[in-house]
Amino acid sequence: MKVNGSCHCGQITYEAEVDPKRVSLCNCTDCQVLTGSAFRVSVPTPAASFRLLTGRPAVYVKTADSGARRRHSFCPNCGTPVSASADTDTPPTYSLRVGCLAQKALLPPKRRIWCKSALGWAQDVSGIPGMERQ
Ligand SMILES: [Zn+2]
Ligand SMILES: [Zn+2]
């Protein structure tokens, strides 16, 4: 599926090709902190199909407890997380943040990972009273 994405302020825009069957929801504690939320939803794209159209992301290199390093790209102006990749200038894939993609409604997660650190209250929010606006 062809997708296009943008950060919140609009400086960074990009397009890519993704496989909707590979969308995953990550419950790891790093994703919770880095998103400021309960979990992160991502989908990989082959580096060859990822095209940055405008802007220049800033990079934060995250070192996991295991020692694994990943480059997290984000907008230097608005802070929106854009993608992550292996810590190399020529990564094979980029993990795109689904919330930034125009097609996000068509990209539900197909698997949940790092479930041990999942926040129980975030696994089913359908019972929480809802309203159209705040
Ligand atoms: Zn931005
Ligand atoms: Zn994670």
mmCIF file of N, CA, C and O in Angstrom, residues 2 16 19 24 31 50 54-55 65 67 72-73 75 87 99 108 115-116 134:
data_model
loop_
_atom_site.group_PDB
_atom_site.id
_atom_site.type_symbol
_atom_site.label_atom_id
_atom_site.label_comp_id
_atom_site.label_asym_id
_atom_site.label_seq_id
_atom_site.Cartn_x
_atom_site.Cartn_y
_atom_site.Cartn_z
ATOM 1 N N LYS A 2 0.533 2.183 -0.854
ATOM 2 C CA LYS A 2 1.286 3.429 -0.876
ATOM 3 C C LYS A 2 0.765 4.317 0.257
ATOM 4 O O LYS A 2 -0.448 4.452 0.414
ATOM 5 N N ALA A 16 5.931 6.298 1.143
ATOM 6 C CA ALA A 16 6.540 4.970 1.238
ATOM 7 C C ALA A 16 5.543 3.920 0.795
ATOM 8 O O ALA A 16 4.375 4.214 0.515
ATOM 9 N N ASP A 19 3.362 -2.892 3.845
ATOM 10 C CA ASP A 19 2.508 -4.073 3.808
ATOM 11 C C ASP A 19 1.581 -3.997 5.027
ATOM 12 O O ASP A 19 2.040 -4.123 6.170
ATOM 13 N N SER A 24 2.409 -3.415 13.591
ATOM 14 C CA SER A 24 2.463 -3.973 14.942
ATOM 15 C C SER A 24 2.289 -2.888 16.004
ATOM 16 O O SER A 24 2.559 -1.706 15.777
ATOM 17 N N CYS A 31 8.886 2.495 24.130
ATOM 18 C CA CYS A 31 7.857 3.110 23.278
ATOM 19 C C CYS A 31 6.885 3.939 24.110
ATOM 20 O O CYS A 31 6.440 5.002 23.677
ATOM 21 N N PHE A 50 11.176 4.215 0.752
ATOM 22 C CA PHE A 50 10.939 5.369 1.612
ATOM 23 C C PHE A 50 11.520 6.615 0.950
ATOM 24 O O PHE A 50 12.699 6.654 0.595
ATOM 25 N N THR A 54 10.094 16.445 2.118
ATOM 26 C CA THR A 54 10.513 17.757 2.633
ATOM 27 C C THR A 54 11.015 17.606 4.065
ATOM 28 O O THR A 54 10.631 16.679 4.772
ATOM 29 N N GLY A 55 11.869 18.520 4.469
ATOM 30 C CA GLY A 55 12.346 18.573 5.843
ATOM 31 C C GLY A 55 13.554 17.697 6.082
ATOM 32 O O GLY A 55 14.000 16.955 5.207
ATOM 33 N N ASP A 65 18.368 -1.986 26.715
ATOM 34 C CA ASP A 65 19.034 -2.718 27.796
ATOM 35 C C ASP A 65 19.957 -3.784 27.228
ATOM 36 O O ASP A 65 20.994 -4.105 27.800
ATOM 37 N N GLY A 67 21.724 -3.513 24.665
ATOM 38 C CA GLY A 67 22.856 -2.896 23.989
ATOM 39 C C GLY A 67 22.551 -2.544 22.541
ATOM 40 O O GLY A 67 23.319 -1.841 21.886
ATOM 41 N N HIS A 72 16.215 6.891 16.114
ATOM 42 C CA HIS A 72 14.849 7.391 16.108
ATOM 43 C C HIS A 72 14.843 8.779 15.466
ATOM 44 O O HIS A 72 15.520 9.678 15.948
ATOM 45 N N SER A 73 14.096 8.920 14.376
ATOM 46 C CA SER A 73 14.012 10.202 13.690
ATOM 47 C C SER A 73 12.761 10.941 14.118
ATOM 48 O O SER A 73 11.690 10.344 14.241
ATOM 49 N N CYS A 75 10.791 15.169 14.144
ATOM 50 C CA CYS A 75 10.835 16.524 13.617
ATOM 51 C C CYS A 75 11.512 17.434 14.634
ATOM 52 O O CYS A 75 11.089 17.492 15.787
ATOM 53 N N ASP A 87 21.041 1.425 13.452
ATOM 54 C CA ASP A 87 21.982 2.537 13.622
ATOM 55 C C ASP A 87 23.082 2.484 12.564
ATOM 56 O O ASP A 87 24.235 2.203 12.850
ATOM 57 N N GLY A 99 0.670 6.700 13.313
ATOM 58 C CA GLY A 99 -0.135 7.890 13.615
ATOM 59 C C GLY A 99 0.140 9.070 12.713
ATOM 60 O O GLY A 99 -0.679 9.992 12.615
ATOM 61 N N PRO A 108 -4.784 -1.107 10.853
ATOM 62 C CA PRO A 108 -4.897 -1.629 12.217
ATOM 63 C C PRO A 108 -3.762 -2.603 12.496
ATOM 64 O O PRO A 108 -3.297 -3.299 11.591
ATOM 65 N N CYS A 115 4.378 -7.709 25.225
ATOM 66 C CA CYS A 115 3.117 -7.684 25.978
ATOM 67 C C CYS A 115 3.305 -7.712 27.494
ATOM 68 O O CYS A 115 2.413 -7.320 28.240
ATOM 69 N N LYS A 116 4.476 -8.156 27.946
ATOM 70 C CA LYS A 116 4.696 -8.226 29.389
ATOM 71 C C LYS A 116 4.619 -6.841 30.038
ATOM 72 O O LYS A 116 4.190 -6.706 31.183
ATOM 73 N N GLN A 134 -13.344 17.199 23.689
ATOM 74 C CA GLN A 134 -12.971 17.311 25.094
ATOM 75 C C GLN A 134 -13.935 18.212 25.849
ATOM 76 O O GLN A 134 -14.331 19.231 25.349
#
